[in-house]
JSON list of C-alpha atoms and ligand atoms in Angstrom, two decimals:
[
{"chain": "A", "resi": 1, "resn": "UNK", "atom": "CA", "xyz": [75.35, 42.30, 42.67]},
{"chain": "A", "resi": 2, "resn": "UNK", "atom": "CA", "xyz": [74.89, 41.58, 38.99]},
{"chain": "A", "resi": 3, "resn": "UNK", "atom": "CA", "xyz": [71.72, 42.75, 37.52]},
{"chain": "A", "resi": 4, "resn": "UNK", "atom": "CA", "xyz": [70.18, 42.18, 34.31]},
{"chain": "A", "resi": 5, "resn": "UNK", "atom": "CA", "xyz": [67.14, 43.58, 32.95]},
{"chain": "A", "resi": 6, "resn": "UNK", "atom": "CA", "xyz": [65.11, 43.00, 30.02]},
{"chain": "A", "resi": 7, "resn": "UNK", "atom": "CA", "xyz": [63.91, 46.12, 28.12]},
{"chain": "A", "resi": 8, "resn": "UNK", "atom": "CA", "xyz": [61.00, 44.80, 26.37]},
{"chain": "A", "resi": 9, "resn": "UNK", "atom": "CA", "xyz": [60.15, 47.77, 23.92]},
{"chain": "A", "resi": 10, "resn": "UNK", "atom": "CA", "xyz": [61.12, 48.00, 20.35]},
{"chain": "A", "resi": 11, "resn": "UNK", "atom": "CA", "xyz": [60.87, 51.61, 21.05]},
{"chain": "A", "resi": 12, "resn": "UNK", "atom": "CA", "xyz": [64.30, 53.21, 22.05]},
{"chain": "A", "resi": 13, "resn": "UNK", "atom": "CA", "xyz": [63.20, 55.73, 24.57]},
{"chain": "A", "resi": 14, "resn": "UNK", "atom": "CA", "xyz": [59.78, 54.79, 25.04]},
{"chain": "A", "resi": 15, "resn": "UNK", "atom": "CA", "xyz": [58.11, 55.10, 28.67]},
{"chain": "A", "resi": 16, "resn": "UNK", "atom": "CA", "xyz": [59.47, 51.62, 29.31]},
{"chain": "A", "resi": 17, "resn": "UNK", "atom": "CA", "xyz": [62.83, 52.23, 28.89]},
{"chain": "A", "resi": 18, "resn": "UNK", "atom": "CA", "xyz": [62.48, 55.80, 30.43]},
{"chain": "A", "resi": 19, "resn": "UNK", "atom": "CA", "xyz": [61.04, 53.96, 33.31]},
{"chain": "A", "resi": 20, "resn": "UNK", "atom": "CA", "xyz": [64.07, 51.56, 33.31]},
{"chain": "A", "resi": 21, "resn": "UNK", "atom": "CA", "xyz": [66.50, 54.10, 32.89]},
{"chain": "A", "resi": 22, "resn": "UNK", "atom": "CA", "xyz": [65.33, 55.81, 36.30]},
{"chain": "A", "resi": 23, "resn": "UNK", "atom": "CA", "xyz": [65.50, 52.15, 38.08]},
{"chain": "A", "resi": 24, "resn": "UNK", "atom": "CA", "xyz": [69.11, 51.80, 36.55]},
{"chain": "A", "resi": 25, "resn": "UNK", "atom": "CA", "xyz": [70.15, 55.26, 37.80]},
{"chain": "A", "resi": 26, "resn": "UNK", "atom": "CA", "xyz": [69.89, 54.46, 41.69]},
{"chain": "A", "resi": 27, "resn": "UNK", "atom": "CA", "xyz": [71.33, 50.86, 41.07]},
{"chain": "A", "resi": 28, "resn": "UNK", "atom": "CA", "xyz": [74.03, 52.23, 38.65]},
{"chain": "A", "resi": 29, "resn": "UNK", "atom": "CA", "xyz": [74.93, 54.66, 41.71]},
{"chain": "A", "resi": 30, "resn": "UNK", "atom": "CA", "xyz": [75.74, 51.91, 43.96]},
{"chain": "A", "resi": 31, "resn": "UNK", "atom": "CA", "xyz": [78.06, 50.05, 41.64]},
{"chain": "A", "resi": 32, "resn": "UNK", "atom": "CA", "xyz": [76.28, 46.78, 40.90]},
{"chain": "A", "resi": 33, "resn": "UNK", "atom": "CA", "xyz": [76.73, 45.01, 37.53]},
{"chain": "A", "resi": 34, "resn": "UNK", "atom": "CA", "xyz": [74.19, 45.69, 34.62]},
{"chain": "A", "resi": 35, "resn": "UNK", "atom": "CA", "xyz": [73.75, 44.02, 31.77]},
{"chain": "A", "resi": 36, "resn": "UNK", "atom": "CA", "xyz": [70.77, 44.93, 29.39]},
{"chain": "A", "resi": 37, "resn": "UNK", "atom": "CA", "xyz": [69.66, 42.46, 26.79]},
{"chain": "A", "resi": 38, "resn": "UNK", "atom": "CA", "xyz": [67.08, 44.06, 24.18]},
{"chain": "A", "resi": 39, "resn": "UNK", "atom": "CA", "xyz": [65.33, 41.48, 22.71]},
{"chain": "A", "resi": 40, "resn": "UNK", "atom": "CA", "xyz": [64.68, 43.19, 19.59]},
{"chain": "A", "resi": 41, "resn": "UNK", "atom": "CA", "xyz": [68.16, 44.09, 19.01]},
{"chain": "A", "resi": 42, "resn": "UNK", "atom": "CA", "xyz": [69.23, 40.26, 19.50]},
{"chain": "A", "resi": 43, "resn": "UNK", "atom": "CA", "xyz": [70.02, 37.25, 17.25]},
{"chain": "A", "resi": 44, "resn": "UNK", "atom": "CA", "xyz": [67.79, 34.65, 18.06]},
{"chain": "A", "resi": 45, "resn": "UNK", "atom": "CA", "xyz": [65.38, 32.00, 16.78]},
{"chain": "A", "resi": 46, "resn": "UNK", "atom": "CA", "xyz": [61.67, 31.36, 18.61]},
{"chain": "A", "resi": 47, "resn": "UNK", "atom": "CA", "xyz": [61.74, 28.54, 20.72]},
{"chain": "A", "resi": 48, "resn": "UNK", "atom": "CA", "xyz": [60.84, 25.96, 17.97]},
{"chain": "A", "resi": 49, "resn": "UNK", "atom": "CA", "xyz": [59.71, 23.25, 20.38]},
{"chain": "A", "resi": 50, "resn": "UNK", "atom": "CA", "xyz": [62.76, 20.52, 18.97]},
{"chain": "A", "resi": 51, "resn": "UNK", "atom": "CA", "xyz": [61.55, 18.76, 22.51]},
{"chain": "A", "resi": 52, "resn": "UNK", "atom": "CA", "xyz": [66.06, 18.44, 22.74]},
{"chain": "A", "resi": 53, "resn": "UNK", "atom": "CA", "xyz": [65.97, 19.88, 25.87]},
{"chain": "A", "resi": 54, "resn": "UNK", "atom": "CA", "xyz": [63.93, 17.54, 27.63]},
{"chain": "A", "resi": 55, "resn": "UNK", "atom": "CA", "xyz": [65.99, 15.30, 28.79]},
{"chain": "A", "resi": 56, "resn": "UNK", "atom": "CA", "xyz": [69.08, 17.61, 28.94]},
{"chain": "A", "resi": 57, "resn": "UNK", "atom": "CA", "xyz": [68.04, 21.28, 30.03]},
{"chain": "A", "resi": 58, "resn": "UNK", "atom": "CA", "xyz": [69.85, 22.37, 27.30]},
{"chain": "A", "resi": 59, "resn": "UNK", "atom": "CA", "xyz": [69.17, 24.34, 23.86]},
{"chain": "A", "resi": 60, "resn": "UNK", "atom": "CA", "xyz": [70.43, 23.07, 20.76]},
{"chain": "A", "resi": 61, "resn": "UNK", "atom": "CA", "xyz": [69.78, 26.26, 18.76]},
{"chain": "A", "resi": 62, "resn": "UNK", "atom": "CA", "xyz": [73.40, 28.07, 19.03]},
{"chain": "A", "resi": 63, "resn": "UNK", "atom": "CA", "xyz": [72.93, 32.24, 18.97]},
{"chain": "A", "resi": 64, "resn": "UNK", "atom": "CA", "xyz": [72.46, 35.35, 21.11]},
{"chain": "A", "resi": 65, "resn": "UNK", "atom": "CA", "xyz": [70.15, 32.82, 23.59]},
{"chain": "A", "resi": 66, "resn": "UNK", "atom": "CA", "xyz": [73.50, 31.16, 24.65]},
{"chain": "A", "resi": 67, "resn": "UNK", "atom": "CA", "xyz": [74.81, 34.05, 26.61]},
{"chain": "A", "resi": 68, "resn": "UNK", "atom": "CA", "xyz": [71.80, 35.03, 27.85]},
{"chain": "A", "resi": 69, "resn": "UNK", "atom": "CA", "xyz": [71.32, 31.46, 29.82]},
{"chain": "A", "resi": 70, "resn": "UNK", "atom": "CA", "xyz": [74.34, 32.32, 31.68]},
{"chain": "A", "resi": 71, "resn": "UNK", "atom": "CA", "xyz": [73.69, 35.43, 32.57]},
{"chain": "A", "resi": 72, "resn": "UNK", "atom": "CA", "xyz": [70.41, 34.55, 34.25]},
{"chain": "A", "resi": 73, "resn": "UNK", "atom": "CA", "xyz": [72.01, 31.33, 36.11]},
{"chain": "A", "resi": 74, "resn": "UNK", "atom": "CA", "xyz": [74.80, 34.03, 37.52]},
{"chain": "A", "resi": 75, "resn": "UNK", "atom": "CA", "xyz": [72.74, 37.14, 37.71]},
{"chain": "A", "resi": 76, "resn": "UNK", "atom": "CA", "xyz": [71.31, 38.14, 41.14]},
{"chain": "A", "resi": 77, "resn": "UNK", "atom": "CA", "xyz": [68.51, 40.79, 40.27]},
{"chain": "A", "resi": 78, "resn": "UNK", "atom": "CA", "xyz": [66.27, 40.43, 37.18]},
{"chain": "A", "resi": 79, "resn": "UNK", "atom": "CA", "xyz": [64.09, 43.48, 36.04]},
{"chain": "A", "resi": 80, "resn": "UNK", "atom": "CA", "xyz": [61.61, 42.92, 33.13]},
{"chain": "A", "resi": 81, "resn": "UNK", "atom": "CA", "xyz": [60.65, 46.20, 31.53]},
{"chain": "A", "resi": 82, "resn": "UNK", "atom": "CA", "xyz": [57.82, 46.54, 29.15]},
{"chain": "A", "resi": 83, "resn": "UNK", "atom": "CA", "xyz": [54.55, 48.18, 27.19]},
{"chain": "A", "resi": 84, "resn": "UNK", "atom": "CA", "xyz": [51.48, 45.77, 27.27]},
{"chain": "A", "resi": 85, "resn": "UNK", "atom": "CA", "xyz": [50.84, 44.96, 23.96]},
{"chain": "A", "resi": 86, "resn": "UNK", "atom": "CA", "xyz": [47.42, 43.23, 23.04]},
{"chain": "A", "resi": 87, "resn": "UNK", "atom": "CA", "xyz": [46.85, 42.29, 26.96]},
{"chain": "A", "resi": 88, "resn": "UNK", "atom": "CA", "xyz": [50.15, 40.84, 26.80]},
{"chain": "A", "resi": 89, "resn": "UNK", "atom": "CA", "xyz": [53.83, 40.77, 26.42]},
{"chain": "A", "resi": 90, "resn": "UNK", "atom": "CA", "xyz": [55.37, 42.47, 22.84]},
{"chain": "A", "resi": 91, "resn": "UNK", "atom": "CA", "xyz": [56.51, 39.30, 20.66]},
{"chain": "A", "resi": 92, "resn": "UNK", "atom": "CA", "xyz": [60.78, 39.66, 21.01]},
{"chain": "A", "resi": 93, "resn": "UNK", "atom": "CA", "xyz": [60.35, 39.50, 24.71]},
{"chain": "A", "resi": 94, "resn": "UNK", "atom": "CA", "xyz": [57.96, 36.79, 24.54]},
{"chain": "A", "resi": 95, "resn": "UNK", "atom": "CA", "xyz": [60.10, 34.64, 22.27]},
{"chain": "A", "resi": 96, "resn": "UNK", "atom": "CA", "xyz": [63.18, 35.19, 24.61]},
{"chain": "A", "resi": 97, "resn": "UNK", "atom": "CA", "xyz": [60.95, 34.20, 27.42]},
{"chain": "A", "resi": 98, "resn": "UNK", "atom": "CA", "xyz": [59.63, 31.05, 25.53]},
{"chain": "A", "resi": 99, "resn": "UNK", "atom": "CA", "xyz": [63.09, 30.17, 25.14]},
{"chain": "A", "resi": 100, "resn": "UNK", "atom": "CA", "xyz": [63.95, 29.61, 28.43]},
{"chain": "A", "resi": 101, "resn": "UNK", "atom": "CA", "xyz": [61.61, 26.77, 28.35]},
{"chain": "A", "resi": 102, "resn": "UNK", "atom": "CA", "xyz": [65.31, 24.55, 28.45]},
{"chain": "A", "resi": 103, "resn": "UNK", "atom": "CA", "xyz": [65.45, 26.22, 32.37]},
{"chain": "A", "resi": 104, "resn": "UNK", "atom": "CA", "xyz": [62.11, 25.26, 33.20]},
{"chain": "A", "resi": 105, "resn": "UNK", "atom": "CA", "xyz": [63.12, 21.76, 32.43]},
{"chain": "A", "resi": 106, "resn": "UNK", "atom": "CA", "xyz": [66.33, 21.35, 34.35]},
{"chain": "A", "resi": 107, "resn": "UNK", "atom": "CA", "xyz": [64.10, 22.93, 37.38]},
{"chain": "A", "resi": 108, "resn": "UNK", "atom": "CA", "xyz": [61.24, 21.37, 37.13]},
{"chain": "A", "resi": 109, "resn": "UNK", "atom": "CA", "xyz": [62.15, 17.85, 35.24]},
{"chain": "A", "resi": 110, "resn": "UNK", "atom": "CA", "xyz": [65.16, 17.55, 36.34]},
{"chain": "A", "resi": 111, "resn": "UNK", "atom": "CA", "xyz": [64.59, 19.20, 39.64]},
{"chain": "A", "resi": 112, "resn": "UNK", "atom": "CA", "xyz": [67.96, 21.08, 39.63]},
{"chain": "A", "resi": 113, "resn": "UNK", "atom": "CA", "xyz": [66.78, 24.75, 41.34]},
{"chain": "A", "resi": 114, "resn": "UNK", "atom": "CA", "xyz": [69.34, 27.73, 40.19]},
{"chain": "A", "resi": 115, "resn": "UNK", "atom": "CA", "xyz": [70.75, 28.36, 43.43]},
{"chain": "A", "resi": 116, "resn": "UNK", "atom": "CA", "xyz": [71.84, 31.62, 43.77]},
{"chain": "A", "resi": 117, "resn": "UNK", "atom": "CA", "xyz": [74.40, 33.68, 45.59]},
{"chain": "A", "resi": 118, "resn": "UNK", "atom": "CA", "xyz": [74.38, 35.05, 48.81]},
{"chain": "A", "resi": 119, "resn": "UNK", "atom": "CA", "xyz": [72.11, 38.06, 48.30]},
{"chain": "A", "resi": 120, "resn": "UNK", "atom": "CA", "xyz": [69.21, 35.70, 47.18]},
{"chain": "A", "resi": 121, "resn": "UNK", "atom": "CA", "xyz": [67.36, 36.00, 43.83]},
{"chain": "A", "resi": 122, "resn": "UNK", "atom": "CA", "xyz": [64.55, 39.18, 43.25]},
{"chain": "A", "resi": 123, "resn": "UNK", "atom": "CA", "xyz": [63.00, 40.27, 40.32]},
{"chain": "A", "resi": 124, "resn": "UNK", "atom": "CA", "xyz": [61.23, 43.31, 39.33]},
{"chain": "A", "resi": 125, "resn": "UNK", "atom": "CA", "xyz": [58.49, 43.99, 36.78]},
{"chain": "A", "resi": 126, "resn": "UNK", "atom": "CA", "xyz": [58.12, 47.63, 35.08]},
{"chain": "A", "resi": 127, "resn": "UNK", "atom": "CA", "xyz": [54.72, 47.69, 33.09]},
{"chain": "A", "resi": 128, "resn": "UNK", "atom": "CA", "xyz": [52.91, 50.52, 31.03]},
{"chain": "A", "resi": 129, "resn": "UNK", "atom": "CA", "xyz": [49.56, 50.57, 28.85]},
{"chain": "A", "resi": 130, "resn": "UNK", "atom": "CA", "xyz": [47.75, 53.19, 27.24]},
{"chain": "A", "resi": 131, "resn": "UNK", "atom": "CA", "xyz": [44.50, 51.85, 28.58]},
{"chain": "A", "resi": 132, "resn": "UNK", "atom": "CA", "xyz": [43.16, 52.34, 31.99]},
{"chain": "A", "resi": 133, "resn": "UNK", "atom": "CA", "xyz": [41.09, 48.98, 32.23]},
{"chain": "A", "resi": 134, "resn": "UNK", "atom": "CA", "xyz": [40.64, 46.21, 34.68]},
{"chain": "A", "resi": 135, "resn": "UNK", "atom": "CA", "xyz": [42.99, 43.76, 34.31]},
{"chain": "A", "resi": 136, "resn": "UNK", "atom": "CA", "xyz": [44.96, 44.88, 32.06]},
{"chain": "A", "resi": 137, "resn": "UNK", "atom": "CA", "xyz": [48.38, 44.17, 33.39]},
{"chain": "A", "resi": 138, "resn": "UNK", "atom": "CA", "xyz": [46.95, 40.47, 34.52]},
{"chain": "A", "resi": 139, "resn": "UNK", "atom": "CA", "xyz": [48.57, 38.43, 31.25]},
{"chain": "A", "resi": 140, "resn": "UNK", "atom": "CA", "xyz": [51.86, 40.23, 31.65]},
{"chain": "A", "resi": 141, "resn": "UNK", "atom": "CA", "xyz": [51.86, 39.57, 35.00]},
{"chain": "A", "resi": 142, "resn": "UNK", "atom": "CA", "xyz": [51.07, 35.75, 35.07]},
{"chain": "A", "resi": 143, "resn": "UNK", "atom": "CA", "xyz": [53.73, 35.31, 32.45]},
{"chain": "A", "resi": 144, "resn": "UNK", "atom": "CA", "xyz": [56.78, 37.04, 33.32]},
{"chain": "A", "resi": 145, "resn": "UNK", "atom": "CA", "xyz": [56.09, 35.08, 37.36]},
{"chain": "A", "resi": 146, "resn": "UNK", "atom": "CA", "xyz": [55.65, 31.88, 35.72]},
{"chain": "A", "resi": 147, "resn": "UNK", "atom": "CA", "xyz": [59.58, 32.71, 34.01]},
{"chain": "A", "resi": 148, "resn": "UNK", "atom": "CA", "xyz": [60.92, 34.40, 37.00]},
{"chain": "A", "resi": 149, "resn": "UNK", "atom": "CA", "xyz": [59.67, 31.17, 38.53]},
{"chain": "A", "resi": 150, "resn": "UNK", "atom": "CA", "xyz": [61.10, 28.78, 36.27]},
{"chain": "A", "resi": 151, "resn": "UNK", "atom": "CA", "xyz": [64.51, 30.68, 36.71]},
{"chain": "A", "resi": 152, "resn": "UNK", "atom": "CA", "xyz": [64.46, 30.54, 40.27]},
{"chain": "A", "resi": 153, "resn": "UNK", "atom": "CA", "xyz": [63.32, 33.92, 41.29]},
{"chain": "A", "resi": 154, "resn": "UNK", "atom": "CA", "xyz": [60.33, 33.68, 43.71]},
{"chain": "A", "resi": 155, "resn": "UNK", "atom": "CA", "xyz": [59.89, 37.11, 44.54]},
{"chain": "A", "resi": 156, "resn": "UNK", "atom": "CA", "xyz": [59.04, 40.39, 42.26]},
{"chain": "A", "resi": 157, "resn": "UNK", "atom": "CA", "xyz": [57.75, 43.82, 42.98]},
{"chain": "A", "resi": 158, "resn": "UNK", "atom": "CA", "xyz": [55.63, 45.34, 39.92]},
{"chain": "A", "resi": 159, "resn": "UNK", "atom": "CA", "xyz": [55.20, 48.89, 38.91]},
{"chain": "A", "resi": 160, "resn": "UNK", "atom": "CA", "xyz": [52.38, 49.74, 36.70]},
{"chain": "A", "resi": 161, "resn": "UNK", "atom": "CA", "xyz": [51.54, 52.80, 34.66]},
{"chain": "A", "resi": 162, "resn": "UNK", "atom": "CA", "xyz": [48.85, 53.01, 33.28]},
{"chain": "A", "resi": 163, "resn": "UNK", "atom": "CA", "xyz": [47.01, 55.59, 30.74]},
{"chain": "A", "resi": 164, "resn": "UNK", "atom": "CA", "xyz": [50.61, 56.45, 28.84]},
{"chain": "A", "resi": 165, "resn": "UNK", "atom": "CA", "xyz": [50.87, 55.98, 25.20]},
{"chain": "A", "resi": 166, "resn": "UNK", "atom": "CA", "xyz": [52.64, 58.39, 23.60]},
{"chain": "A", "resi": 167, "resn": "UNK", "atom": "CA", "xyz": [56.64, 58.11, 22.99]},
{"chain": "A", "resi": 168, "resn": "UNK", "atom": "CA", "xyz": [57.91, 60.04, 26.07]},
{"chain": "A", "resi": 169, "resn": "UNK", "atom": "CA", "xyz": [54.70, 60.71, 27.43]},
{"chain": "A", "resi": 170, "resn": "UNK", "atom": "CA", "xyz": [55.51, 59.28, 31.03]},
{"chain": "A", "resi": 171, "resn": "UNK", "atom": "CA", "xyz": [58.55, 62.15, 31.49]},
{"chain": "A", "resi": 172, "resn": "UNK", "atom": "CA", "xyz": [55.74, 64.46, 32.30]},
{"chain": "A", "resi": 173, "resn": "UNK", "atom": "CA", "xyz": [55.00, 62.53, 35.28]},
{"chain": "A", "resi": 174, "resn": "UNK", "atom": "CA", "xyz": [57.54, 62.93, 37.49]},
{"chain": "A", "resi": 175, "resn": "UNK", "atom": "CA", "xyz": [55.49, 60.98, 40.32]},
{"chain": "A", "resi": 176, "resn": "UNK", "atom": "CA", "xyz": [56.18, 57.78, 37.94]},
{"chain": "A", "resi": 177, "resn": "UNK", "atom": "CA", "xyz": [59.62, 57.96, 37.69]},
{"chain": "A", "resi": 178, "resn": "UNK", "atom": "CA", "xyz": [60.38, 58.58, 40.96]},
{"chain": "A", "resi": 179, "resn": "UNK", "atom": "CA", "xyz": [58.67, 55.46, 41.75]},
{"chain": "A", "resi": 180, "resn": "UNK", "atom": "CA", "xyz": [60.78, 53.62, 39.34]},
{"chain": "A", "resi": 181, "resn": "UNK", "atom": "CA", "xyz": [63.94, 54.84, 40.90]},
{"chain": "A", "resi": 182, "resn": "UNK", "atom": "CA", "xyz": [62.73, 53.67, 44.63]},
{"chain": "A", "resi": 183, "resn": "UNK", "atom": "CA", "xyz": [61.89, 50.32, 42.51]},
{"chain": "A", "resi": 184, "resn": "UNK", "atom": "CA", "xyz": [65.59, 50.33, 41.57]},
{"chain": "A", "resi": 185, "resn": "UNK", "atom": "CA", "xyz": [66.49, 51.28, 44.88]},
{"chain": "A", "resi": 186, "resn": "UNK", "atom": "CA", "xyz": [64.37, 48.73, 46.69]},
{"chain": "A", "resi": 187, "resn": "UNK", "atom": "CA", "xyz": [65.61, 46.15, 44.69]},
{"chain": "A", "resi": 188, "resn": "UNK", "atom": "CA", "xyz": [69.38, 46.29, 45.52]},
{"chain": "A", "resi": 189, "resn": "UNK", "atom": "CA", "xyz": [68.51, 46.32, 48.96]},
{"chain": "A", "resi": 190, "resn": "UNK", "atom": "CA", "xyz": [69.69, 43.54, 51.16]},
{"chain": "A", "resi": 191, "resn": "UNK", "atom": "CA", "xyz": [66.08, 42.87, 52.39]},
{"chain": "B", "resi": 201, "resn": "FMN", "atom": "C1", "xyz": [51.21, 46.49, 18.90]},
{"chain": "B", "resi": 201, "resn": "FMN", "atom": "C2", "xyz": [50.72, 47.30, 20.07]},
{"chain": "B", "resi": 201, "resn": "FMN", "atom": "C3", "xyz": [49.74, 46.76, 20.88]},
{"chain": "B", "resi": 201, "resn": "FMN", "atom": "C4", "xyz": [49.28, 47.45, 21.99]},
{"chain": "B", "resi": 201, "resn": "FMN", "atom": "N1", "xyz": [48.34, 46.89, 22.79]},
{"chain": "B", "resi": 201, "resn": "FMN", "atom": "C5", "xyz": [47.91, 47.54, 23.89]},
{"chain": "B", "resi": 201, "resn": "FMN", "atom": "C6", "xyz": [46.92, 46.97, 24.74]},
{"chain": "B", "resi": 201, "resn": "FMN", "atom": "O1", "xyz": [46.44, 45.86, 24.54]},
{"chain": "B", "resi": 201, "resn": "FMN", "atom": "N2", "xyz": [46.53, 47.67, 25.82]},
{"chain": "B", "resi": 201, "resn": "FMN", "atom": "C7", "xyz": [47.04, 48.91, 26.11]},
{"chain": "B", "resi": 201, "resn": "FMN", "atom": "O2", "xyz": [46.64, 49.50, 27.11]},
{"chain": "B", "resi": 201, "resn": "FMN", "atom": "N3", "xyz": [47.99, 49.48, 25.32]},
{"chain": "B", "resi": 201, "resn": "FMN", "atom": "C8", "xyz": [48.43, 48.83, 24.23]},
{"chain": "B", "resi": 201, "resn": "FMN", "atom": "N4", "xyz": [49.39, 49.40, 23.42]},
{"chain": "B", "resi": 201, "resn": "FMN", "atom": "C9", "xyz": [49.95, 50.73, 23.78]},
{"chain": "B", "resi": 201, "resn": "FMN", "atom": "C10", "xyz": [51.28, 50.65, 24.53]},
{"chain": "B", "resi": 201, "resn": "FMN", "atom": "O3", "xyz": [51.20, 49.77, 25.64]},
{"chain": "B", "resi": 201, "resn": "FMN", "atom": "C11", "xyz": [51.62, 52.05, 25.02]},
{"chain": "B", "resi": 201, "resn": "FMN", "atom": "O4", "xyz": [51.76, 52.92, 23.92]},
{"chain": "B", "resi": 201, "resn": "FMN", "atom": "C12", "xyz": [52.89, 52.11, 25.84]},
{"chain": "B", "resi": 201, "resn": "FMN", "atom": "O5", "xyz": [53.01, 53.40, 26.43]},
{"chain": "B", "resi": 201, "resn": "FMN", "atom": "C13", "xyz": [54.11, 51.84, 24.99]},
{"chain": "B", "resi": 201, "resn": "FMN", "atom": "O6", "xyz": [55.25, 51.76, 25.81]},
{"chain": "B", "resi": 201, "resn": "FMN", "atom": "P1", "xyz": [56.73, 51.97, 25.19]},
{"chain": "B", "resi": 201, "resn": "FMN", "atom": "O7", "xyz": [56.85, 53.43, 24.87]},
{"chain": "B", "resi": 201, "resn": "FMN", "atom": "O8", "xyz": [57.64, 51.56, 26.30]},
{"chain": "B", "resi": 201, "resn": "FMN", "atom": "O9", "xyz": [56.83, 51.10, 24.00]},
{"chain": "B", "resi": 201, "resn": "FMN", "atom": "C14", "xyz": [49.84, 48.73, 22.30]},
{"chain": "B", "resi": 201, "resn": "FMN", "atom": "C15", "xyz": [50.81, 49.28, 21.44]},
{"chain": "B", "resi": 201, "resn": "FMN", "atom": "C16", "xyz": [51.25, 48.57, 20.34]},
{"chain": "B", "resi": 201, "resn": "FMN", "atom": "C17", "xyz": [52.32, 49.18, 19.44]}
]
C-alpha cells in the first residue's frame, strides 16, 4: 500500500511525531510505501482563494503543493498527526489542508470521486493537547474529516492524548505508544 502521513508539528520529536513514529514502525515492518510531508518544512503559498480552480479542480499556484496532490490521488492510507493548537489545527497543516480546496471542487463540483485502489481508502488521525477539557479535540476533528472527506477517504480511526505538553513527555507513557503502533497496525489491515 502507499501511505502518506502528515506530521503536523513544527516540533521535530515532539509527542506527535513520537506518536507517528510508533504508527510508522508496524507499517514500515510490513513493507508498505511511506511518504511523510512536513508542512513546515515545505514550499508553499496559503490557499489565496484565486477562485481558478473552480471550474477546473486545479491549482494555479506551482510549488511543493503540486506533488503533494498526487500523492493523495495515488496514496491508499492517509494519517494526520498533530498537537491541538488554540482548539485547533497548528497553521502549516492548516494551510496545506486549505489548499486542497482544488480537490474538494473536482469532488464535489465536478462530482469526480478519487477512486481508489483495491485496498479502499482509510485515514487515521493522531491528536495530543496539554489540556484535559471537554471538547477539546472537537475542531481538529471536524476539520481534518471534512478533508479526508473531500479527498475521498470516508473512514478514520482517531487516537487522542490528552494532558501531554512537554517535548517528549508522551515517551513516558508507554500505554500511548503502544496504542499508536496497533493504530498503525490496524490501519494496514485489509479490513
Ligand atoms: C501555539 C500553541 C497553541 C497551543 N494551544 C493548545 C490548546 O488550545 N489546547 C491544548 O490543550 N494545548 C495547546 N497547546 C499545547 C500542545 O498541544 C502540546 O504541548 C502538545 O503536546 C504539543 O505536541 P507536539 O510536541 O507534537 O508539538 C498549544 C501549544 C502551542 C505551541
Amino acid at each position: 500500500m502507499k501511505i502518506i502521513a502528515f506530521p503536523g508539528s513544527p516540533r521535530i520529536n515532539g509527542n506527535s511525531d513520537l506518536l507517528l513514529t510508533e504508527t510508522l514502525k508496524a507499517i514500515k515492518e510490513e513493507g508498505h510505501i511511506i511518504t511523510l510531508y512536513r508542512p513546515y518544512k515545505m514550499n508553499f503559498s496559503p490557499c489565496i482563494s484565486c477562485n481558478c480552480c473552480s471550474k477546473t479542480g486545479i491549482c494555479v499556484i506551482n510549488d511543493d503543493m503540486t506533488e503533494v496532490y498526487n500523492s493523495i490521488r495515488e496514496a491508499d492510507r492517509f494519517i494526520i498527526s498533530s498537537p491541538v493548537y488554540f482548539f485547533s489545527l497548528p497553521a502549516g497543516l492548516k494551510a496545506l489542508i486549505d489548499r486542497c480546496q482544488c480537490l474538494w471542487v473536482e469532488k464535489y463540483l465536478l462530482k469526480k470521486k478519487i477512486q481508489g485502489g483495491p485496498y479502499g481508502r482509510k485515514g487515521l488521525l493522531i491528536l495530543v493537547s496539554a489540556l484535559k477539557k471537554e471538547n477539546i479535540f472537537k475542531c481538529c476533528d471536524l476539520t481534518v474529516t471534512a478533508f479526508l472527506n473531500s479527498i475521498s477517504v470516508p473512514k478514520h480511526n482517531i487516537l487522542t492524548c490528552e494532558g501531554i505538553d512537554e517535548k517528549g513527555e508522551i515517551i513516558n507513557h508507554p500505554d500511548l505508544l503502544k496504542d499508536a503502533c496497533e493504530a498503525g497496525k490496524k490501519l494496514v489491515s485489509y479490513q
